[in-house]
Coordinates of C-alpha atoms and ligand atoms in Angstrom, one line a residue:
X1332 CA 0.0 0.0 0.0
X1333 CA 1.3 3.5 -1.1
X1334 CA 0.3 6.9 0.0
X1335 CA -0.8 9.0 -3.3
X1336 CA -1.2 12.5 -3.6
X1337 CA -3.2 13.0 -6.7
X1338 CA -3.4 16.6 -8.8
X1339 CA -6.2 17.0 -11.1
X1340 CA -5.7 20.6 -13.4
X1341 CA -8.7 22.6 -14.4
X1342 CA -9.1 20.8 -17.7
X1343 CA -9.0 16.9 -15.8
X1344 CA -11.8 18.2 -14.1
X1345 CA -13.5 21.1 -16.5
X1346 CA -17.1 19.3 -16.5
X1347 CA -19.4 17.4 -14.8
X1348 CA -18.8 14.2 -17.0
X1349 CA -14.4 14.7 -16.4
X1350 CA -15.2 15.2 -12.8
X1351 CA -17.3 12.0 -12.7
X1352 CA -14.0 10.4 -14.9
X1353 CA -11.4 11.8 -11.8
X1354 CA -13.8 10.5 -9.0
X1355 CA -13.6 6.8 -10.5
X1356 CA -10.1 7.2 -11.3
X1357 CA -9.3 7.9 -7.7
X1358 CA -11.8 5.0 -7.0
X1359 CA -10.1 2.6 -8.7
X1360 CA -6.3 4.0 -7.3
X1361 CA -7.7 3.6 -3.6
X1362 CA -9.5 -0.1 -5.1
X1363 CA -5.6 -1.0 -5.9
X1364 CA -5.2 -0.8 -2.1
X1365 CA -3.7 2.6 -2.5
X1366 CA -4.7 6.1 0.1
X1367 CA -5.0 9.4 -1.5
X1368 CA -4.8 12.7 -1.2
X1369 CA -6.1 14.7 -4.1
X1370 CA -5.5 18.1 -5.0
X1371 CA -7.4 20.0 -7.7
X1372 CA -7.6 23.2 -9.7
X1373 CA -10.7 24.9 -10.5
X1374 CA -12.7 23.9 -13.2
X1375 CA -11.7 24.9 -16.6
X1376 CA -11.4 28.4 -17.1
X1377 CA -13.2 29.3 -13.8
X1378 CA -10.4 31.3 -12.4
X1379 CA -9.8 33.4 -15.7
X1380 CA -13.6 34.2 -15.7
X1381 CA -13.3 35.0 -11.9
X1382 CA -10.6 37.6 -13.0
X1383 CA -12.8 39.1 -15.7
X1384 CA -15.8 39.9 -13.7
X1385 CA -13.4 41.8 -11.3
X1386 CA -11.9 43.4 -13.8
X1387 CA -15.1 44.5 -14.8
X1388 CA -16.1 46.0 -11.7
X1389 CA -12.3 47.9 -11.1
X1390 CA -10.0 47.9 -13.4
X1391 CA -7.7 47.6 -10.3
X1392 CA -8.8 45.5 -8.0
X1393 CA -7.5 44.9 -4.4
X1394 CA -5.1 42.1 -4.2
X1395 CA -6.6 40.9 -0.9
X1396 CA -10.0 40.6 -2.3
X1397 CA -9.0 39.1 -5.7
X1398 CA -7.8 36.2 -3.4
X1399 CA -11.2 36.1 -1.6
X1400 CA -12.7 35.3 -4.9
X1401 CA -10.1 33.3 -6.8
X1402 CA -9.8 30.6 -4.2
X1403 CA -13.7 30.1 -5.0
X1404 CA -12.7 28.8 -7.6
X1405 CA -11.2 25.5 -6.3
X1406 CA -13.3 25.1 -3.5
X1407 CA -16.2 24.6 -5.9
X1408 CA -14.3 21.7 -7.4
X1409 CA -12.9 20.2 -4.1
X1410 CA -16.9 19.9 -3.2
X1411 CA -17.9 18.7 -6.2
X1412 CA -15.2 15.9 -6.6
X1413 CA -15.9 14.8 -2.7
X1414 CA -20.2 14.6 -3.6
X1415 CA -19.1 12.6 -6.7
X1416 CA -17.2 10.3 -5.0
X1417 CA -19.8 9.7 -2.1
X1418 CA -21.7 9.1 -5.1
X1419 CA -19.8 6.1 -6.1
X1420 CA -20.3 4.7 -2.3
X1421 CA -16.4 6.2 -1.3
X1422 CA -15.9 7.7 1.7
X1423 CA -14.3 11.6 1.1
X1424 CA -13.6 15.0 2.6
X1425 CA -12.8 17.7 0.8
X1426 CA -10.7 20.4 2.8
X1427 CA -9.8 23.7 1.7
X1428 CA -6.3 25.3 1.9
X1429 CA -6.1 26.4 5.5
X1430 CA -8.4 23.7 6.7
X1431 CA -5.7 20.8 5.1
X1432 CA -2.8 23.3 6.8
X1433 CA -1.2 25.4 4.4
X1434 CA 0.4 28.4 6.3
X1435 CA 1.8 30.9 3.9
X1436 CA 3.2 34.7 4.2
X1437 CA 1.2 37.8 3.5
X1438 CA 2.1 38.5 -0.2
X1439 CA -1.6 38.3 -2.0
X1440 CA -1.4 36.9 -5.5
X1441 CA 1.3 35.3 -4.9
X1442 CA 2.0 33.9 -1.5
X1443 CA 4.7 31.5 -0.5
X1444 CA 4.1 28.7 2.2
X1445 CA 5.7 28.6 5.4
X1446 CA 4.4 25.8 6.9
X1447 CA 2.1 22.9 6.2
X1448 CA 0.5 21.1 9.1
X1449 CA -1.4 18.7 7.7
X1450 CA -3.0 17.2 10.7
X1451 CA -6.6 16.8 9.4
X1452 CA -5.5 15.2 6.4
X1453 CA -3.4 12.9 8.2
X1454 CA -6.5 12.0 10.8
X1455 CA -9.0 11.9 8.0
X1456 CA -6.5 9.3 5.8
X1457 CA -6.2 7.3 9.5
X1458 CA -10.5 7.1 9.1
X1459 CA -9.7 5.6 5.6
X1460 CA -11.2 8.7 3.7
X1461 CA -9.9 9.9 0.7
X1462 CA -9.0 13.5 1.4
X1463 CA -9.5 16.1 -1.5
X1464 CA -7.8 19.4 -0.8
X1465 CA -8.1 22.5 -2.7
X1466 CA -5.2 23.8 -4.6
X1467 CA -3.3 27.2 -4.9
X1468 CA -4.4 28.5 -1.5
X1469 CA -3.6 29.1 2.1
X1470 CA -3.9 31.3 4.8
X1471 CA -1.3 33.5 6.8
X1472 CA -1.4 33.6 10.6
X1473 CA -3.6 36.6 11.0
X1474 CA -5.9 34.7 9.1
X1475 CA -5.6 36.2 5.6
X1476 CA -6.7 34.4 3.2
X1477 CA -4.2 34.2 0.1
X1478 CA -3.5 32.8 -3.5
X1479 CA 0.0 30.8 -4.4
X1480 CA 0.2 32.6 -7.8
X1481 CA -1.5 31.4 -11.1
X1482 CA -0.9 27.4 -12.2
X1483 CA -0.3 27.3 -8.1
X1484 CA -2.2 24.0 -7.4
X1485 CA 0.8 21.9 -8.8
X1486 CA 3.0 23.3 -5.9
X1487 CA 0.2 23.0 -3.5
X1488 CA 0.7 18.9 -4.4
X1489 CA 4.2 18.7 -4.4
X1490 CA 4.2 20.2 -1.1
X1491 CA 1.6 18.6 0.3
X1492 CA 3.2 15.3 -0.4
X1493 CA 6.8 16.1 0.8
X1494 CA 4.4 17.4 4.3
X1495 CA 2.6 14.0 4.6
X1496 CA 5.7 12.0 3.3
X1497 CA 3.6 10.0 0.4
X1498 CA 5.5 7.5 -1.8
X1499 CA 4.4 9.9 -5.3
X1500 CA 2.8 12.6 -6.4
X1501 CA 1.1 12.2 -9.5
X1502 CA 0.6 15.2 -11.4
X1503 CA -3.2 14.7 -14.1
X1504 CA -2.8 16.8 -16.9
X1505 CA -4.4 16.7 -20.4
X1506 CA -0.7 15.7 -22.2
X1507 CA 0.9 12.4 -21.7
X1508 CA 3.9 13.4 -19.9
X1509 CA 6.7 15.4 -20.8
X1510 CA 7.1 16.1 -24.2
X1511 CA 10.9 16.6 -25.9
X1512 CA 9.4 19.8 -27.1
X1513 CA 6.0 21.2 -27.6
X1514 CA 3.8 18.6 -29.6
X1515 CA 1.6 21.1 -30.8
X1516 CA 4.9 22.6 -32.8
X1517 CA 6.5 19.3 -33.3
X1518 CA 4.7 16.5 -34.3
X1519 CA 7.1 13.5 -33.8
X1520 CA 8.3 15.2 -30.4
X1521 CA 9.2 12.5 -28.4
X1522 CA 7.6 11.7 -24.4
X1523 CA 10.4 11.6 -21.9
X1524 CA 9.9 8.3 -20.0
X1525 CA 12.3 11.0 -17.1
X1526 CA 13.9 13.9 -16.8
X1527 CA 15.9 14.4 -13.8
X1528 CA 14.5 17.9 -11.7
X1529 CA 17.4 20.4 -12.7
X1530 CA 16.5 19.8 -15.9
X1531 CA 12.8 19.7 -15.5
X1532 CA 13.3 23.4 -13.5
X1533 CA 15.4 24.5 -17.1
X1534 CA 12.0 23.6 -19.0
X1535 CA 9.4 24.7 -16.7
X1536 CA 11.0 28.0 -16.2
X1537 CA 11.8 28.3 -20.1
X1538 CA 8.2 28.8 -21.1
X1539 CA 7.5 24.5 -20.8
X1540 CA 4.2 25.2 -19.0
X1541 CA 3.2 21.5 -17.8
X1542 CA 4.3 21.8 -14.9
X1543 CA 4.7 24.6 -12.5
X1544 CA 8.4 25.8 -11.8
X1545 CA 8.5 26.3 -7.9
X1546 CA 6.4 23.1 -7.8
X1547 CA 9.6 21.7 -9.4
X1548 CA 11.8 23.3 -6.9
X1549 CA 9.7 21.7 -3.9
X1550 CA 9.9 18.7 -5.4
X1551 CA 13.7 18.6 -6.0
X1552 CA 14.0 20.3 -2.1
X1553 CA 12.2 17.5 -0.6
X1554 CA 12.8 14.2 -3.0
X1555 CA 9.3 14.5 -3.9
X1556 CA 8.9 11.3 -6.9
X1557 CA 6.5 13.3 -9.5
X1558 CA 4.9 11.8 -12.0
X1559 CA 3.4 13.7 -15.1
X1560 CA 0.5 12.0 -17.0
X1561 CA -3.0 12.1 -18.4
X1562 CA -6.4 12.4 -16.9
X1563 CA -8.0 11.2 -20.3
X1564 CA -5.7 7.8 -20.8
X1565 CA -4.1 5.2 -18.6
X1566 CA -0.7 5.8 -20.8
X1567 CA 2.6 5.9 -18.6
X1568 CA 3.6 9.2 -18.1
X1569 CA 6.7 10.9 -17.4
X1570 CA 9.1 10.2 -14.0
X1571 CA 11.0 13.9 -12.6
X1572 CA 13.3 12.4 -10.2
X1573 CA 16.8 13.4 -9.2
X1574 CA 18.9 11.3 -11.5
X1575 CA 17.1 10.2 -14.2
X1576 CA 19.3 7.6 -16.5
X1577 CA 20.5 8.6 -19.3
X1578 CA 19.9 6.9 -22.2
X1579 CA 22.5 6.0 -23.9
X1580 CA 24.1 9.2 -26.2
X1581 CA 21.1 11.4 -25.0
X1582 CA 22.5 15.0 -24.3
X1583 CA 19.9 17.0 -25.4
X1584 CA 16.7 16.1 -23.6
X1585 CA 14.3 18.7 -24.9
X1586 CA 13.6 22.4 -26.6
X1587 CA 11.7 24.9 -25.0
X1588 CA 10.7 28.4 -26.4
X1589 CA 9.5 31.1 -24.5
X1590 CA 7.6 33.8 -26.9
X1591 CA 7.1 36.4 -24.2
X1592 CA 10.2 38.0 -24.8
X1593 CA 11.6 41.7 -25.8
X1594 CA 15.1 42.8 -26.0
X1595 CA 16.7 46.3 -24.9
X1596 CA 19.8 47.4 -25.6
X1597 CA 21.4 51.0 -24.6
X1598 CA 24.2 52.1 -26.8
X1599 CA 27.3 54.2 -26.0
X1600 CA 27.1 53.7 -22.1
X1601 CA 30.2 55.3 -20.6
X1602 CA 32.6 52.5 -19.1
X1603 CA 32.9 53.8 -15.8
X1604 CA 32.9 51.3 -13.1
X1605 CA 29.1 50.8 -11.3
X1606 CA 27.1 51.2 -14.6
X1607 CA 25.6 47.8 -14.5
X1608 CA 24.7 48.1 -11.0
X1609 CA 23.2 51.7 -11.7
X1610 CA 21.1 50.6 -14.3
X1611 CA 20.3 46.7 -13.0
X1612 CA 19.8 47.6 -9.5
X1613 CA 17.6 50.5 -10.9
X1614 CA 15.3 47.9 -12.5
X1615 CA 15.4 45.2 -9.9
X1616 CA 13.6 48.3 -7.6
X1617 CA 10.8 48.8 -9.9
X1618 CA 10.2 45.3 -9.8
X1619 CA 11.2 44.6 -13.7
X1620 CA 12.7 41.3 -14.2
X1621 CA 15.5 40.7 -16.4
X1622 CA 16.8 37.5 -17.8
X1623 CA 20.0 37.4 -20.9
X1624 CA 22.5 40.5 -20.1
X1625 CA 24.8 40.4 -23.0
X1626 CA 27.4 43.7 -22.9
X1627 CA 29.7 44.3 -25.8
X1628 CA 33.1 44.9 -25.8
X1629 CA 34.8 48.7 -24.8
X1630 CA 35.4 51.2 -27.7
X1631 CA 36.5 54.8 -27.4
X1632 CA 35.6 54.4 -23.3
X1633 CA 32.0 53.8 -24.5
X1634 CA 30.1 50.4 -24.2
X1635 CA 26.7 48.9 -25.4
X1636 CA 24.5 46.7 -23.6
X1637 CA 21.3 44.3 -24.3
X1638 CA 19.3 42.5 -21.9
X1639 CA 15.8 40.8 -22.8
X1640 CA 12.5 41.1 -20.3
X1641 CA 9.1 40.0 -20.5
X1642 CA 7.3 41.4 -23.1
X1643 CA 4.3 43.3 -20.9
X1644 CA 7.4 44.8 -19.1
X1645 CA 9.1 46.4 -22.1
X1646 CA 7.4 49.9 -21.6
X1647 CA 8.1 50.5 -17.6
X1648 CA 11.8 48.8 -18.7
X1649 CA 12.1 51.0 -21.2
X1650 CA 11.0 54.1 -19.2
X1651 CA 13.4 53.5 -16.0
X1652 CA 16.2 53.9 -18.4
X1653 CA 14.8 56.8 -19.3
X1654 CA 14.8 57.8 -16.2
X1655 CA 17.9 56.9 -15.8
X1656 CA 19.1 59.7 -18.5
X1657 CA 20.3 62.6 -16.2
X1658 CA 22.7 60.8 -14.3
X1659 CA 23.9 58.3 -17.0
X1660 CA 24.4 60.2 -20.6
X1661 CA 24.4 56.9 -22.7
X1662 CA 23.8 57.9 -26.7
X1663 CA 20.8 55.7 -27.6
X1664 CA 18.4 53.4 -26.4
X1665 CA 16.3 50.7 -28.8
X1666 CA 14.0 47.8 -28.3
X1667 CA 12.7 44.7 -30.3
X1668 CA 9.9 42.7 -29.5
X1669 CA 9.3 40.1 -32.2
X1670 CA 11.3 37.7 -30.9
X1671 CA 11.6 34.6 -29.3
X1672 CA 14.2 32.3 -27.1
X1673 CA 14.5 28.8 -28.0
X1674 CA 16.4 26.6 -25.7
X1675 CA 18.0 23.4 -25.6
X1676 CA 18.3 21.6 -22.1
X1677 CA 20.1 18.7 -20.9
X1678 CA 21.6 16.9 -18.2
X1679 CA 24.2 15.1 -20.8
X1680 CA 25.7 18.5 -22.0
X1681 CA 28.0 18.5 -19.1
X1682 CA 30.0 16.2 -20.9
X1683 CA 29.6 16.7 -24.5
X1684 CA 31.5 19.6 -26.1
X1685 CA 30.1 21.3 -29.2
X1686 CA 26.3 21.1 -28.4
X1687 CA 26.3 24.9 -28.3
X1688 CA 27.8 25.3 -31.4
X1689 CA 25.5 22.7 -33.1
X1690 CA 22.8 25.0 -32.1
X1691 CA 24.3 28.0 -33.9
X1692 CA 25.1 25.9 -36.9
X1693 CA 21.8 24.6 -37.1
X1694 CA 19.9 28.1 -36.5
X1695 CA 22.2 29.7 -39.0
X1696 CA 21.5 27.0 -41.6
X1697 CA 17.7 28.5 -41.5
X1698 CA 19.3 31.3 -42.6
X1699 CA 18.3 32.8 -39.0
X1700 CA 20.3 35.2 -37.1
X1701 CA 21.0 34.8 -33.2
X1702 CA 20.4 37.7 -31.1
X1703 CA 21.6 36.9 -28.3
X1704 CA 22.9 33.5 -26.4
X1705 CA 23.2 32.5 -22.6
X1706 CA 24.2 29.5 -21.2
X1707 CA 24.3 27.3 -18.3
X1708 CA 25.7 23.8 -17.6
X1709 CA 22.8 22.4 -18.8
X1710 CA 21.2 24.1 -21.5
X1711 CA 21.5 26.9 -24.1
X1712 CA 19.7 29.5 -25.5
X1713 CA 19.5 31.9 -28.2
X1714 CA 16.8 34.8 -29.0
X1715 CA 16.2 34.9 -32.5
X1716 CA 13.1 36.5 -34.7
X1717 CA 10.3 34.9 -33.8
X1718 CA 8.8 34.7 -37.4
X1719 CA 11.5 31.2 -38.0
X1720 CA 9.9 29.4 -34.2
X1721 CA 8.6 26.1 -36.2
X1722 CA 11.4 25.5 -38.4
X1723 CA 14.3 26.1 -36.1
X1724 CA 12.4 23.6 -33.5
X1725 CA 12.3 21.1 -35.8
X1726 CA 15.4 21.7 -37.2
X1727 CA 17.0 21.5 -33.4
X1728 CA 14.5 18.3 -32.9
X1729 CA 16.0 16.4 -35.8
X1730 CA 19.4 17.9 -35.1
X1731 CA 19.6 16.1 -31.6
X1732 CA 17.9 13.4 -32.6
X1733 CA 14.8 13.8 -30.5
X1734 CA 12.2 12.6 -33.1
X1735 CA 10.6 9.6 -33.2
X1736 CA 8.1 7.5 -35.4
X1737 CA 5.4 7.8 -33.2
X1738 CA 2.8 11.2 -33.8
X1739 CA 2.8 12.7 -30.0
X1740 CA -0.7 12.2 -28.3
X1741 CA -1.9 15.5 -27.3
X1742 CA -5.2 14.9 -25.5
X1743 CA -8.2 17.5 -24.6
X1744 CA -8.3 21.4 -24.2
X1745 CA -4.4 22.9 -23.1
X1746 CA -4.3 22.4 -19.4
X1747 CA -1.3 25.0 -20.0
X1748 CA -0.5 27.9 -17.8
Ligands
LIG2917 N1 -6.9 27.8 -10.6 C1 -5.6 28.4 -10.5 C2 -5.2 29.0 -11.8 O1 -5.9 28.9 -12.8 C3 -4.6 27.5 -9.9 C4 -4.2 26.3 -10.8 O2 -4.9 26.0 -11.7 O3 -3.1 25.7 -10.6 O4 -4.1 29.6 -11.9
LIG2918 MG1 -1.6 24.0 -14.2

């Protein structure tokens, strides 16, 4: 007998028929002699719609009360899934965030958890129920009610599981697994039978939306065996664990593209020492993220610098550096925005010289030009015009001999965030 914790996303459970499927699914688990714990999302798009009605109402509305109504969302479906398994003669309880323990700081929209104690869960489980708890919420010690930040309920599993030690966490999606790229873009992309969790935190982070990237990070913190698979098949999915084994030759496990990216670069910046700092610390304070930071080399005691940020944040980048004018006379500033980073990520690259410049060849023999590159020790990537994105991912896919005979299976509505 093995203790479960079982995540259904918003799509596994997006109507009344799929919730009915996920209540006999966990019937049959707990029939195998198996206790669960199930997490879920709210149905379908509920939480978007919740979004729009506020927005509606304020254009800017309160972060506190956004998380009154969001976490609606997933109580609805924790209810729902515990009356539709009492209607197939199980015995459930369905527990929202703070009732199943989930203590988490004061930051609304995005709150982080501090604690988990999990002692109803673990008493109810002791009954022989199987206890459903609601994802993506919690509730700090003044008794705030808050929100874990959007695609949250995959991190409310992970850590849920590494709280109540069980032997898996199983996260339900509507893909197979993990894919070798996106399936949607590649049609013989490959499913990873496993990745190990640094490079699963490369993909998730990269723009590979499947899974959630800090539930990734819980997962490699605590040891937490995930498993990725579908809540419309019985197919075997994909195994994040620490090492995964190689197989044999396999240095690129998969390609990831991230679309929401624009470039800045600020030309003739005076090569005094602190300038980076200046104009990167300047940034950090308003909040703006930044990711690739290439700077050019020194000529005439002036430099250039580029840097890429989300797209949404281009304007409020663009106007701190602005701002920035008076105290640093650089000689131009310009921006791009049609462009994306594709990235190649694997475990195997360590070892294996010349996967970088594979990539460049390959990109180049689209007759595509790379805007910028970073890299880590296990993967690469390069921003390049997004109007090439299909055929340099398949060019990259065949390149690194990721593609197989089989079509990829991709299953239901994107359960994607
Ligand atoms: N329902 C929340 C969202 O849509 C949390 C989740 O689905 O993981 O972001
Ligand atoms: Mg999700």
């Amino acid at each position: 007998m093995s203790l479960y914790v079982m995540k259904f996303g918003g799509s596994s459970v997006g109507d009344i028929e799929r919730m009915q499927r996920v209540a006999k699914r966990i019937a049959d688990k707990q029939d195998e002699g198996h206790r669960c714990v199930v997490v879920v999302s709210a149905m379908g798009d509920t939480t978007d719609d919740l979004i729009d009605q506020a927005k509606l109402l304020n254009a800017q509305p309160p972060a506190r009360e956004m998380d009154m109504l969001m976490t609606t969302g997933e109580q609805i479906s924790v209810a729902l899934l515990s009356i539709a398994l009492h209607g197939i003669g199980r015995e459930a309880v369905s527990y929202t965030g703070w009732q199943a323990g989930f203590r988490t700081d004061e930051t609304h929209g995005r709150a982080r958890i501090n604690e988990i104690v999990p002692r109803r869960v673990l008493e109810s489980l002791e009954r022989g129920q199987i206890v459903i708890v609601a994802g993506f919420q919690g509730m700090t010690l003044s008794g705030e009610i808050t929100t874990l930040g959007r695609g949250g309920s995959d991190t409310t599993a992970v850590a849920l599981a590494a709280a109540i030690k069980a032997d898996v966490c199983e996260i339900y999606t509507d893909v197979d697994g993990i894919y070798s790229t996106d399936p949607r873009i590649v049609k013989n992309a490959r499913k990873l039978k496993e990745i190990s969790y640094d490079e699963m935190l490369e993909l998730a982070n990269l723009g590979a939306a499947v899974l959630h990237p800090r539930a990734v990070e819980y997962a490699k913190q605590y040891q937490v065996k995930l498993v990725v698979r579908s809540s419309f098949n019985y197919n075997e999915g994909t195994v994040v664990k620490e090492e995964a084994s190689m197989e044999q030759g396999v240095v690129v496990s998969g390609i990831a593209y991230d679309k929401n990216v624009a470039r800045i670069s600020i030309l003739g910046v005076p090569d005094i020492p602190g300038v980076l700092a200046q104009v990167f610390g300047k940034l950090a304070g308003e909040g703006v993220d930044v990711d690739i930071i290439v700077q050019s080399g020194v000529q005439n005691g002036t430099a250039d610098f580029s840097f890429t940020v989300a797209l949404g944040e281009l304007d409020r980048a663009k106007a701190v550096i602005d701002s920035l004018h008076s105290e640093l006379p650089y000689r131009e500033v310009t921006s791009e925005d049609n462009l994306v980073k594709v990235s190649i990520v694997g475990a195997g690259m360590v070892s294996h010289p010349g996967v970088a410049a594979k990539m460049f060849d390959v990109i180049s023999r689209e007759g595509v030009s790379i805007k910028m590159v970073s890299t880590s020790e296990i993967k690469v990537s390069c921003v390049v015009e997004a109007g090439n994105l299909q055929q340099i991912i398949q060019a990259l896919h065949t390149a690194y001999d990721l593609d197989t005979e089989e079509q990829a299976y991709v299953g239901g509505p994107q359960d994607r965030r």
